[in-house]
Coordinates of C-alpha atoms and ligand atoms in Angstrom, one line a residue:
M1 CA 0.0 0.0 0.0
V2 CA 1.2 3.5 -0.8
D3 CA 1.9 5.6 2.3
V4 CA 2.0 9.2 1.2
R5 CA 3.8 10.1 4.4
E6 CA 6.8 8.0 3.6
G7 CA 8.5 10.4 1.3
Q8 CA 11.3 12.7 2.4
A9 CA 9.4 15.9 1.9
W10 CA 6.4 14.8 4.0
R11 CA 8.7 13.9 6.9
A12 CA 10.6 17.2 6.6
L13 CA 7.3 19.1 6.5
E14 CA 6.3 17.4 9.8
Q15 CA 9.4 18.9 11.4
Q16 CA 8.5 22.3 9.9
A17 CA 5.1 22.1 11.4
Q18 CA 6.6 21.6 14.8
L19 CA 8.9 24.7 14.2
L20 CA 5.9 26.6 13.0
R21 CA 3.9 25.7 16.2
A22 CA 6.7 27.1 18.3
D23 CA 6.8 30.3 16.2
L24 CA 3.0 30.6 16.5
A25 CA 3.2 30.2 20.2
R26 CA 5.3 33.4 20.3
G27 CA 2.3 35.1 18.8
Y28 CA 1.5 37.2 15.7
A29 CA 3.9 35.2 13.5
M30 CA 2.7 36.5 10.2
R31 CA 3.0 40.1 11.3
R32 CA 6.6 39.4 12.0
W33 CA 7.1 37.6 8.7
F34 CA 5.7 40.6 6.7
Q35 CA 8.0 43.0 8.7
E36 CA 11.1 40.8 8.2
D37 CA 10.5 40.2 4.5
P38 CA 9.1 43.3 2.7
L39 CA 9.1 41.2 -0.5
R40 CA 6.9 38.4 0.9
F41 CA 3.8 39.5 -1.2
Q42 CA 5.9 40.0 -4.4
N43 CA 7.8 36.7 -4.0
M44 CA 4.8 34.5 -3.2
Q45 CA 2.2 35.8 -5.7
L46 CA 1.5 34.1 -9.1
R47 CA -0.3 35.4 -12.1
L48 CA -2.3 33.9 -14.9
G49 CA -3.6 36.5 -17.3
D50 CA -5.3 39.1 -15.1
L51 CA -5.7 36.6 -12.2
L52 CA -3.5 37.3 -9.2
Y53 CA -3.0 34.5 -6.7
D54 CA -1.8 35.7 -3.4
P55 CA -0.9 33.0 -0.7
S56 CA 1.3 35.4 1.3
K57 CA -1.2 35.4 4.2
Q58 CA -0.9 31.6 4.5
L59 CA 1.2 30.1 7.3
V60 CA 3.9 29.2 4.9
T61 CA 7.5 30.0 5.3
P62 CA 10.0 29.9 2.4
E63 CA 11.3 26.5 3.7
V64 CA 7.8 25.1 3.9
S65 CA 7.1 26.4 0.4
R66 CA 10.3 24.7 -0.9
L67 CA 9.3 21.4 0.8
L68 CA 5.7 21.6 -0.5
N69 CA 7.1 21.9 -4.0
A70 CA 9.3 18.9 -3.3
L71 CA 6.2 17.0 -2.1
G72 CA 4.5 17.9 -5.3
E73 CA 7.4 16.4 -7.3
E74 CA 7.6 13.3 -5.1
R75 CA 3.9 12.7 -5.6
C76 CA 4.3 13.2 -9.3
L77 CA 1.7 15.9 -9.9
G78 CA 3.0 16.7 -13.3
P79 CA 2.8 13.1 -14.7
A80 CA -0.6 12.6 -13.1
M81 CA -1.9 15.7 -14.9
E82 CA -0.4 14.3 -18.2
A83 CA -2.1 11.0 -17.7
M84 CA -5.5 12.7 -17.1
V85 CA -5.3 14.9 -20.3
E86 CA -4.0 11.9 -22.3
G87 CA -7.3 10.0 -21.6
A88 CA -5.8 7.3 -19.3
P89 CA -8.5 5.5 -17.4
I90 CA -7.7 7.3 -14.1
N91 CA -11.2 6.9 -12.7
L92 CA -10.1 3.5 -11.5
T93 CA -13.2 2.2 -9.7
E94 CA -15.4 3.0 -12.7
G95 CA -12.8 2.1 -15.3
R96 CA -13.2 5.4 -17.1
A97 CA -11.1 8.2 -18.6
V98 CA -11.5 11.7 -17.1
L99 CA -11.5 14.1 -20.0
H100 CA -13.4 17.2 -19.2
T101 CA -10.3 19.1 -20.4
A102 CA -11.2 17.8 -24.0
L103 CA -14.5 19.6 -23.8
R104 CA -12.8 23.0 -23.7
D105 CA -9.8 22.1 -25.8
R106 CA -9.8 24.9 -28.4
R107 CA -6.7 23.9 -30.4
G108 CA -8.3 21.6 -32.9
G109 CA -5.9 18.6 -32.4
P110 CA -7.1 15.1 -31.5
R111 CA -7.8 13.9 -27.9
R112 CA -8.1 10.2 -27.6
V113 CA -10.0 7.8 -25.3
G114 CA -9.2 4.2 -25.9
G115 CA -7.4 5.2 -29.1
Q116 CA -10.4 7.0 -30.5
D117 CA -10.4 10.7 -31.2
V118 CA -13.3 12.3 -29.3
M119 CA -13.0 15.8 -30.7
P120 CA -15.3 15.3 -33.7
E121 CA -18.1 14.4 -31.4
V122 CA -17.3 17.2 -29.0
G123 CA -17.4 19.7 -32.0
A124 CA -20.6 18.2 -33.3
V125 CA -22.5 18.7 -30.0
L126 CA -21.1 22.2 -29.7
A127 CA -22.5 22.9 -33.2
Q128 CA -25.8 21.4 -32.3
M129 CA -25.9 23.6 -29.2
R130 CA -25.1 26.7 -31.2
E131 CA -27.9 26.0 -33.6
F132 CA -30.5 25.4 -30.9
V133 CA -29.4 28.3 -28.7
T134 CA -29.4 30.7 -31.6
A135 CA -32.9 29.6 -32.7
L136 CA -34.2 29.9 -29.1
R137 CA -32.7 33.3 -28.4
S138 CA -33.8 34.8 -31.7
G139 CA -37.4 33.5 -31.3
A140 CA -37.1 31.2 -34.3
W141 CA -37.7 28.2 -32.0
R142 CA -41.4 28.5 -31.2
G143 CA -43.5 26.7 -28.6
A144 CA -46.5 24.5 -29.7
T145 CA -48.8 27.5 -30.0
G146 CA -46.4 29.5 -32.0
L147 CA -45.1 31.8 -29.2
P148 CA -41.3 32.3 -28.6
I149 CA -39.8 30.8 -25.5
R150 CA -39.5 33.2 -22.5
D151 CA -38.5 30.8 -19.7
V152 CA -36.1 27.9 -19.7
V153 CA -36.2 25.4 -16.8
N154 CA -33.2 23.1 -16.3
I155 CA -34.3 20.0 -14.5
G156 CA -31.3 18.2 -13.0
I157 CA -29.5 17.6 -9.7
G158 CA -25.9 17.4 -8.4
G159 CA -23.5 17.8 -11.3
S160 CA -26.4 18.3 -13.7
D161 CA -27.5 21.4 -11.7
L162 CA -24.9 23.0 -9.5
G163 CA -22.4 23.9 -12.3
P164 CA -25.0 25.4 -14.7
A165 CA -26.9 27.1 -11.9
M166 CA -23.7 28.6 -10.5
A167 CA -22.4 29.8 -13.9
T168 CA -25.7 31.3 -15.0
A169 CA -26.0 33.3 -11.7
A170 CA -22.4 34.4 -12.0
L171 CA -22.8 35.7 -15.5
R172 CA -26.0 37.7 -15.0
P173 CA -24.8 40.8 -16.8
Y174 CA -24.6 38.6 -20.0
W175 CA -28.2 37.4 -19.9
Q176 CA -30.4 38.1 -22.8
A177 CA -33.2 40.5 -21.8
G178 CA -36.6 38.8 -21.8
L179 CA -35.3 35.2 -21.4
R180 CA -35.2 33.8 -18.0
V181 CA -33.4 30.6 -16.9
H182 CA -34.5 28.6 -13.9
Y183 CA -33.1 25.6 -12.1
V184 CA -35.2 22.9 -10.4
S185 CA -33.3 20.2 -8.6
N186 CA -34.9 19.2 -5.3
V187 CA -37.4 16.3 -5.4
D188 CA -39.4 18.4 -3.0
G189 CA -42.4 19.2 -5.2
A190 CA -42.3 22.8 -3.8
H191 CA -39.2 23.4 -5.9
L192 CA -40.9 22.6 -9.2
Q193 CA -44.3 24.1 -8.2
G194 CA -42.7 27.3 -6.9
T195 CA -40.8 27.7 -10.2
L196 CA -43.8 26.9 -12.5
A197 CA -46.2 29.1 -10.5
D198 CA -45.2 32.2 -12.5
L199 CA -44.6 30.5 -15.9
S200 CA -46.8 29.9 -18.9
P201 CA -46.7 26.5 -20.5
E202 CA -46.9 28.1 -23.9
T203 CA -43.6 30.0 -23.5
T204 CA -41.6 27.5 -21.3
L205 CA -39.0 25.1 -22.4
F206 CA -37.7 22.3 -20.2
I207 CA -34.2 21.0 -20.4
V208 CA -34.0 17.6 -18.7
A209 CA -30.3 17.3 -17.7
S210 CA -29.3 13.8 -16.6
K211 CA -26.2 11.9 -17.5
T212 CA -27.7 8.6 -16.7
F213 CA -31.4 9.6 -17.2
T214 CA -32.2 7.3 -14.2
T215 CA -31.9 9.7 -11.4
Q216 CA -35.0 9.5 -9.2
E217 CA -35.3 13.2 -8.4
T218 CA -34.8 14.4 -11.9
L219 CA -37.2 11.9 -13.4
A220 CA -39.8 12.7 -10.8
N221 CA -39.5 16.4 -11.6
A222 CA -39.4 15.8 -15.4
H223 CA -42.5 13.7 -15.3
S224 CA -44.4 16.3 -13.3
A225 CA -43.2 19.0 -15.6
R226 CA -44.4 17.0 -18.6
A227 CA -47.8 16.5 -16.9
W228 CA -48.1 20.2 -16.3
L229 CA -47.3 21.0 -20.0
V230 CA -49.5 18.2 -21.4
G231 CA -52.3 19.2 -19.2
A232 CA -52.3 22.6 -20.7
L233 CA -51.2 22.0 -24.3
G234 CA -51.6 18.3 -25.1
L235 CA -49.1 15.5 -25.7
E236 CA -48.0 16.8 -29.1
A237 CA -46.6 19.9 -27.4
V238 CA -43.8 17.9 -25.7
A239 CA -41.7 18.0 -28.9
R240 CA -41.5 21.8 -28.8
H241 CA -41.1 22.1 -25.1
F242 CA -38.7 19.4 -24.0
V243 CA -35.0 18.7 -24.8
A244 CA -32.7 16.3 -23.0
L245 CA -29.0 16.3 -22.1
S246 CA -27.8 12.8 -21.5
T247 CA -25.6 9.9 -22.3
N248 CA -28.6 7.5 -22.3
A249 CA -30.5 7.8 -25.6
K250 CA -32.8 4.9 -24.9
A251 CA -34.0 6.3 -21.6
V252 CA -34.5 9.7 -23.2
S253 CA -36.6 8.2 -25.9
D254 CA -38.5 6.1 -23.4
F255 CA -39.4 9.3 -21.6
G256 CA -40.9 10.7 -24.8
I257 CA -38.2 13.1 -26.0
D258 CA -37.1 12.6 -29.6
V259 CA -33.4 11.7 -29.6
R260 CA -32.9 14.4 -32.2
Q261 CA -33.6 16.8 -29.4
M262 CA -31.0 15.2 -27.2
F263 CA -27.6 16.7 -26.7
A264 CA -25.1 14.0 -26.0
F265 CA -22.1 13.7 -23.8
W266 CA -20.0 10.7 -22.7
D267 CA -19.1 8.5 -19.8
W268 CA -15.6 10.1 -19.7
V269 CA -17.3 13.3 -18.5
G270 CA -17.9 13.1 -14.7
G271 CA -21.1 14.6 -13.4
R272 CA -19.5 17.3 -11.3
Y273 CA -17.1 18.1 -14.2
S274 CA -19.9 18.3 -16.8
L275 CA -20.6 22.1 -16.9
W276 CA -18.4 22.2 -20.0
S277 CA -20.4 19.6 -21.9
A278 CA -24.0 19.7 -23.2
I279 CA -24.9 20.1 -19.5
G280 CA -24.0 23.7 -20.0
L281 CA -26.9 24.2 -22.5
S282 CA -28.9 26.3 -20.0
V283 CA -25.9 28.6 -19.4
A284 CA -25.6 29.0 -23.2
C285 CA -29.3 29.8 -23.5
A286 CA -28.8 32.6 -20.9
I287 CA -25.6 34.1 -22.2
G288 CA -25.4 33.0 -25.8
M289 CA -23.1 30.5 -27.5
D290 CA -20.2 33.0 -28.1
A291 CA -20.0 33.8 -24.4
F292 CA -20.3 30.1 -23.5
E293 CA -17.4 29.4 -25.7
D294 CA -15.5 32.2 -23.9
L295 CA -16.2 30.2 -20.7
L296 CA -14.6 27.1 -22.3
Q297 CA -11.7 29.2 -23.5
G298 CA -11.0 30.5 -20.0
A299 CA -11.1 26.9 -18.7
H300 CA -8.7 25.9 -21.4
E301 CA -6.3 28.6 -20.4
A302 CA -6.2 27.1 -16.9
D303 CA -5.8 23.6 -18.3
R304 CA -2.7 24.7 -20.3
H305 CA -1.3 26.4 -17.2
A306 CA -2.0 23.4 -14.9
L307 CA -0.3 21.1 -17.4
E308 CA 2.6 23.2 -18.4
A309 CA 3.7 25.4 -15.5
P310 CA 6.3 24.0 -13.1
I311 CA 4.9 23.2 -9.7
A312 CA 6.4 26.3 -8.0
A313 CA 4.6 28.5 -10.6
N314 CA 1.5 26.4 -11.0
I315 CA -1.5 28.0 -9.3
P316 CA -3.8 24.9 -8.8
A317 CA -0.8 22.9 -7.7
Q318 CA 0.1 25.6 -5.2
M319 CA -3.5 25.8 -3.9
A320 CA -3.5 22.0 -3.5
L321 CA -0.2 21.9 -1.7
V322 CA -1.1 24.8 0.7
G323 CA -4.4 23.0 1.3
V324 CA -2.5 19.8 2.2
W325 CA -0.2 21.8 4.5
N326 CA -3.2 23.3 6.3
R327 CA -5.1 20.0 6.5
N328 CA -2.4 17.3 7.2
F329 CA 0.4 19.2 8.9
L330 CA -1.5 21.9 10.8
G331 CA -4.7 19.9 11.2
F332 CA -7.2 22.5 10.1
P333 CA -10.5 20.7 9.3
S334 CA -12.3 23.0 6.9
L335 CA -12.0 25.5 4.1
A336 CA -14.1 28.6 3.7
V337 CA -14.8 29.9 0.1
L338 CA -15.7 33.6 0.3
P339 CA -16.5 35.3 -3.0
Y340 CA -16.7 39.1 -2.7
D341 CA -19.1 39.2 -5.6
Q342 CA -22.8 38.6 -5.2
S343 CA -23.0 37.0 -8.7
L344 CA -20.8 34.2 -7.3
H345 CA -23.3 33.3 -4.6
R346 CA -23.6 29.7 -5.7
L347 CA -19.9 29.2 -6.0
P348 CA -19.5 27.8 -2.4
A349 CA -22.3 25.3 -3.1
Y350 CA -20.7 24.3 -6.4
L351 CA -17.2 23.9 -4.8
Q352 CA -18.7 21.9 -1.9
Q353 CA -19.7 19.3 -4.4
A354 CA -16.6 19.5 -6.5
D355 CA -14.3 19.2 -3.5
M356 CA -16.2 17.1 -1.0
E357 CA -17.6 14.6 -3.5
S358 CA -14.2 14.2 -5.1
N359 CA -11.9 14.1 -2.0
G360 CA -14.3 13.2 0.9
K361 CA -12.8 9.7 0.9
A362 CA -10.7 7.5 3.2
T363 CA -9.8 4.6 0.9
T364 CA -6.5 4.7 -1.0
R365 CA -6.4 4.0 -4.7
D366 CA -5.4 0.4 -4.1
G367 CA -8.2 -0.2 -1.5
G368 CA -6.3 0.4 1.7
K369 CA -7.4 2.7 4.5
T370 CA -5.9 6.2 4.5
Q371 CA -3.8 6.8 7.6
W372 CA -3.9 10.5 6.9
L373 CA -6.5 13.2 6.7
T374 CA -8.1 13.9 3.3
G375 CA -10.6 16.5 2.0
P376 CA -11.7 19.4 4.2
I377 CA -15.2 20.5 4.9
V378 CA -15.9 23.2 2.4
F379 CA -18.4 26.0 3.1
G380 CA -19.0 29.6 2.4
E381 CA -21.2 32.6 1.6
P382 CA -20.6 35.7 -0.5
G383 CA -19.0 38.6 1.3
T384 CA -20.2 40.7 3.0
N385 CA -23.2 38.5 4.1
G386 CA -20.9 36.0 5.7
Q387 CA -19.3 38.7 7.8
H388 CA -22.6 39.2 9.6
A389 CA -23.0 35.5 10.1
F390 CA -20.1 33.1 10.7
Y391 CA -17.0 35.3 10.6
Q392 CA -17.0 35.6 14.4
L393 CA -15.8 32.0 14.4
L394 CA -13.3 32.7 11.7
H395 CA -11.7 35.4 13.8
Q396 CA -12.0 34.1 17.3
G397 CA -13.2 30.5 17.2
S398 CA -11.3 27.6 18.6
D399 CA -10.8 26.0 15.2
I400 CA -8.7 27.7 12.6
V401 CA -10.5 28.0 9.3
P402 CA -8.4 28.6 6.2
A403 CA -10.2 30.8 3.7
D404 CA -10.1 31.7 0.0
F405 CA -11.1 35.3 -0.6
I406 CA -12.2 36.0 -4.2
L407 CA -12.1 39.6 -5.2
V408 CA -13.2 41.2 -8.5
A409 CA -11.7 44.6 -9.3
H410 CA -14.6 45.9 -11.4
S411 CA -18.2 45.3 -10.8
A412 CA -19.8 43.7 -13.9
F413 CA -22.8 46.0 -13.3
A414 CA -20.7 49.2 -13.2
T415 CA -21.3 49.9 -16.9
A416 CA -25.0 49.0 -16.9
P417 CA -27.0 52.0 -17.8
N418 CA -28.9 53.6 -14.9
H419 CA -27.7 51.1 -12.5
P420 CA -27.4 52.7 -9.1
I421 CA -24.0 51.2 -8.4
G422 CA -22.6 54.2 -6.4
D423 CA -19.7 53.3 -4.3
H424 CA -21.0 49.9 -3.5
H425 CA -18.0 48.2 -5.1
E426 CA -15.4 50.1 -3.1
L427 CA -17.3 49.2 0.1
L428 CA -17.4 45.5 -1.0
L429 CA -13.7 45.4 -1.9
S430 CA -12.6 47.3 1.2
N431 CA -14.5 44.8 3.4
G432 CA -12.8 41.8 1.6
L433 CA -9.3 43.3 2.0
A434 CA -10.0 44.3 5.6
Q435 CA -11.0 40.7 6.5
T436 CA -7.9 39.2 5.1
E437 CA -5.8 41.8 6.9
A438 CA -7.7 41.3 10.2
L439 CA -7.5 37.5 10.1
M440 CA -3.7 37.8 9.5
R441 CA -2.9 40.7 11.9
G442 CA -5.3 40.0 14.7
K443 CA -5.3 42.5 17.6
T444 CA -2.9 42.2 20.5
E445 CA -3.7 42.8 24.2
A446 CA -1.7 46.0 24.2
E447 CA -3.6 47.3 21.2
V448 CA -6.9 46.4 22.9
M449 CA -6.0 48.1 26.1
L450 CA -4.9 51.2 24.3
E451 CA -8.2 51.3 22.4
L452 CA -10.2 50.8 25.6
R453 CA -8.2 53.6 27.3
L454 CA -9.0 56.0 24.4
A455 CA -12.6 55.0 24.8
G456 CA -12.5 55.9 28.5
I457 CA -12.6 52.3 29.7
V458 CA -9.9 51.7 32.3
G459 CA -9.1 49.6 35.4
A460 CA -11.2 46.5 36.2
D461 CA -13.7 47.2 33.4
A462 CA -10.9 47.2 30.9
A463 CA -9.3 44.1 32.3
A464 CA -12.6 42.3 32.2
L465 CA -13.4 43.3 28.6
A466 CA -10.0 43.0 27.0
P467 CA -9.8 39.1 26.7
H468 CA -13.0 39.2 24.6
K469 CA -11.6 41.8 22.3
I470 CA -8.2 40.2 21.5
F471 CA -7.7 38.6 18.2
S472 CA -4.9 36.0 17.9
G473 CA -4.4 36.7 14.2
D474 CA -2.3 34.1 12.1
R475 CA -5.5 32.9 10.5
P476 CA -4.5 31.8 7.0
T477 CA -6.1 33.1 3.8
T478 CA -5.5 33.1 0.1
T479 CA -6.7 35.9 -2.1
L480 CA -7.6 35.4 -5.7
L481 CA -8.1 38.7 -7.5
M482 CA -9.3 39.2 -11.0
D483 CA -10.2 42.1 -13.2
R484 CA -13.8 41.4 -14.1
L485 CA -16.1 38.4 -13.8
T486 CA -16.3 37.7 -17.6
P487 CA -17.2 34.2 -19.0
H488 CA -13.5 33.7 -19.7
A489 CA -12.5 34.6 -16.1
L490 CA -15.2 32.4 -14.6
G491 CA -14.1 29.4 -16.8
R492 CA -10.5 30.0 -15.7
L493 CA -11.4 30.2 -12.0
I494 CA -13.5 27.1 -12.0
A495 CA -10.9 25.0 -13.9
I496 CA -8.2 26.2 -11.4
Y497 CA -10.3 24.8 -8.6
E498 CA -11.0 21.6 -10.5
H499 CA -7.3 21.0 -11.0
K500 CA -6.5 21.9 -7.4
I501 CA -9.0 19.2 -6.3
F502 CA -7.4 16.7 -8.7
F503 CA -3.9 17.5 -7.4
Q504 CA -5.0 17.0 -3.9
G505 CA -6.5 13.6 -4.7
I506 CA -3.1 12.6 -6.1
L507 CA -1.3 14.0 -3.0
W508 CA -3.7 11.9 -0.8
D509 CA -3.6 8.9 -3.1
I510 CA -7.4 8.7 -3.3
C511 CA -9.8 8.2 -6.3
S512 CA -11.2 11.7 -6.9
F513 CA -13.5 10.8 -9.7
D514 CA -16.0 8.3 -8.2
Q515 CA -18.6 8.9 -5.5
W516 CA -19.6 5.6 -4.0
G517 CA -20.4 7.4 -0.8
V518 CA -23.7 8.7 -2.2
E519 CA -25.0 5.2 -3.1
L520 CA -26.0 3.7 0.3
G521 CA -28.6 6.4 1.1
K522 CA -30.1 6.1 -2.4
Q523 CA -30.4 2.3 -1.9
L524 CA -32.1 2.6 1.4
A525 CA -34.5 5.4 0.2
K526 CA -35.8 3.0 -2.5
A527 CA -36.8 0.5 0.2
I528 CA -38.3 3.1 2.5
G529 CA -40.4 4.8 -0.2
P530 CA -43.0 1.9 -0.4
E531 CA -43.1 1.6 3.3
L532 CA -44.2 5.2 3.7
R533 CA -46.9 4.5 1.1
G534 CA -48.2 1.6 3.2
A535 CA -46.1 -1.5 2.3
A536 CA -45.2 -3.9 5.1
P537 CA -42.5 -2.4 7.4
G538 CA -39.0 -3.6 6.6
N539 CA -36.2 -4.5 8.9
H540 CA -34.8 -1.3 10.3
D541 CA -33.2 -0.1 13.6
A542 CA -35.7 1.1 16.2
S543 CA -35.2 4.8 15.4
T544 CA -35.8 4.4 11.7
S545 CA -38.8 2.1 12.2
G546 CA -40.2 4.4 14.8
L547 CA -39.9 7.4 12.5
I548 CA -41.5 5.5 9.6
A549 CA -44.4 4.5 11.8
E550 CA -44.8 8.1 13.0
L551 CA -44.9 9.5 9.5
R552 CA -47.3 6.8 8.3
Q553 CA -49.6 7.6 11.1
R554 CA -49.4 11.4 10.6
R555 CA -49.9 11.0 6.8
G556 CA -52.7 8.5 7.3
A557 CA -51.0 5.7 5.3
Ligands
LIG1 C1 -21.4 14.1 -9.8 C2 -22.3 13.1 -9.4 C3 -23.7 13.5 -9.2 C4 -24.6 13.5 -10.4 C5 -26.0 13.5 -10.0 C6 -26.9 13.6 -11.2 O1 -20.2 13.9 -10.0 O2 -22.1 12.0 -10.2 O3 -23.9 14.7 -8.5 O4 -24.2 14.6 -11.2 O5 -26.3 12.4 -9.3 O6 -26.7 12.5 -12.0 P1 -27.4 12.4 -13.4 O7 -26.8 13.5 -14.3 O8 -27.1 11.0 -14.0 O9 -28.9 12.6 -13.3

């Protein structure tokens, strides 16, 4: 069994962690580092186009940085990336290639899976998407009663929802006026009903997005949506109001959607990496096909960088290594993702899936048990909302929570005519910067006492209050700063996170591209469903049986 801790770099990093703890015990270490090394910011930052990556407020010394790079070499991050883009079957437990990078490869050369070039198919689906999107947005695609489409409803869940929903929200300034895109994912009927409440069947188009076309929630929502449409317009209307995104032509056809209205993708596209495939159709409806291709182009820029930049200059590799430092050597359990841009309000949810479904595992690639920590708990909210919610814990809680701050220099809305943008964006940015500074600097006892004295609070009152107002500082953050949230910039940002997650999976020797951990609950739900409807009770623990009985009684089953 591979033991990722056996390499020289890992052992040396363990020693560095001990040294760091001693330094942290002296208090306010990062303040001292910035004072001692005026070039710390310049020396640690990396750039890709207009994206600036600043890890200088992480608990990383030059020696730690050197050893992390050595760890990246020892764990063969470069060759692992090459194997992925070459179409090797690196999704071991499902025996599949992992080739989302081919979906955004803009160079025109071949990309092979099992010896076969997949690029002609990729190009054909993009062309099919362009034709459909152009017709829809121009009004040439008409509903069954001859009216143009005003509302597009994407029905999908997990990877068939989170990516498109996140990207559509992020690119709001690019939406076509008069065309609204909605996302329905939850099997809770309230989600579909709430969405349809304001829509007219005559002007609504449903995109049923499901790689397998067997997902319970998506099929339940799709059937109910079809019943809503058929109830209003009749069965023949389905052809003008439903399209499908799937790898499963038979199931699409069985559902009643003509396969000519299916946009295909392939088993080498993982669900949570499928935004770049036909699964992105709803995004393309919202922003147009040219902008969608800019999104792909941005991701491709990050792919080239991840593949070609040496580890020390490779942004996703650096993010992965710093994350491993925080998780495995300093023992920090979580990662906060804090976009200072309201348009990115779904980014934390998206990255929760990308990261936690990929690296929330404790089995090594050869089936052993990991003896080391793996993926962190990821959470977040857009700034400044998070500041008024959970930042208290970030600043003074007993756990240290490393955080990624995402800043955008120019508001995408700044140029919108008549938009009352005022100085909102400066307020937003100043808050983001202030938080990273505060988390790093903290506030010493002496500073607190001085502040209290200036406020007229002295003696026992000051002594009682001071401990509550002290900030330890040394709370690590990374800042990612970009010019504007364009489709290109969004594609680049998302692909950087994808590759960071991939690199971490290699560093931890786990299978990042499967998700067996979501299966057990699905299996048990299938058994419980009939029991709630009145079937004979199954063999459960007392709690589950008791709750089933309680629900049956309350629901009159
Ligand atoms: C992602 C997962 C999962 C998947 C959903 C939806 O990597 O595989 O989130 O995307 O379960 O699956 P379908 O697209 O097959 O409906």
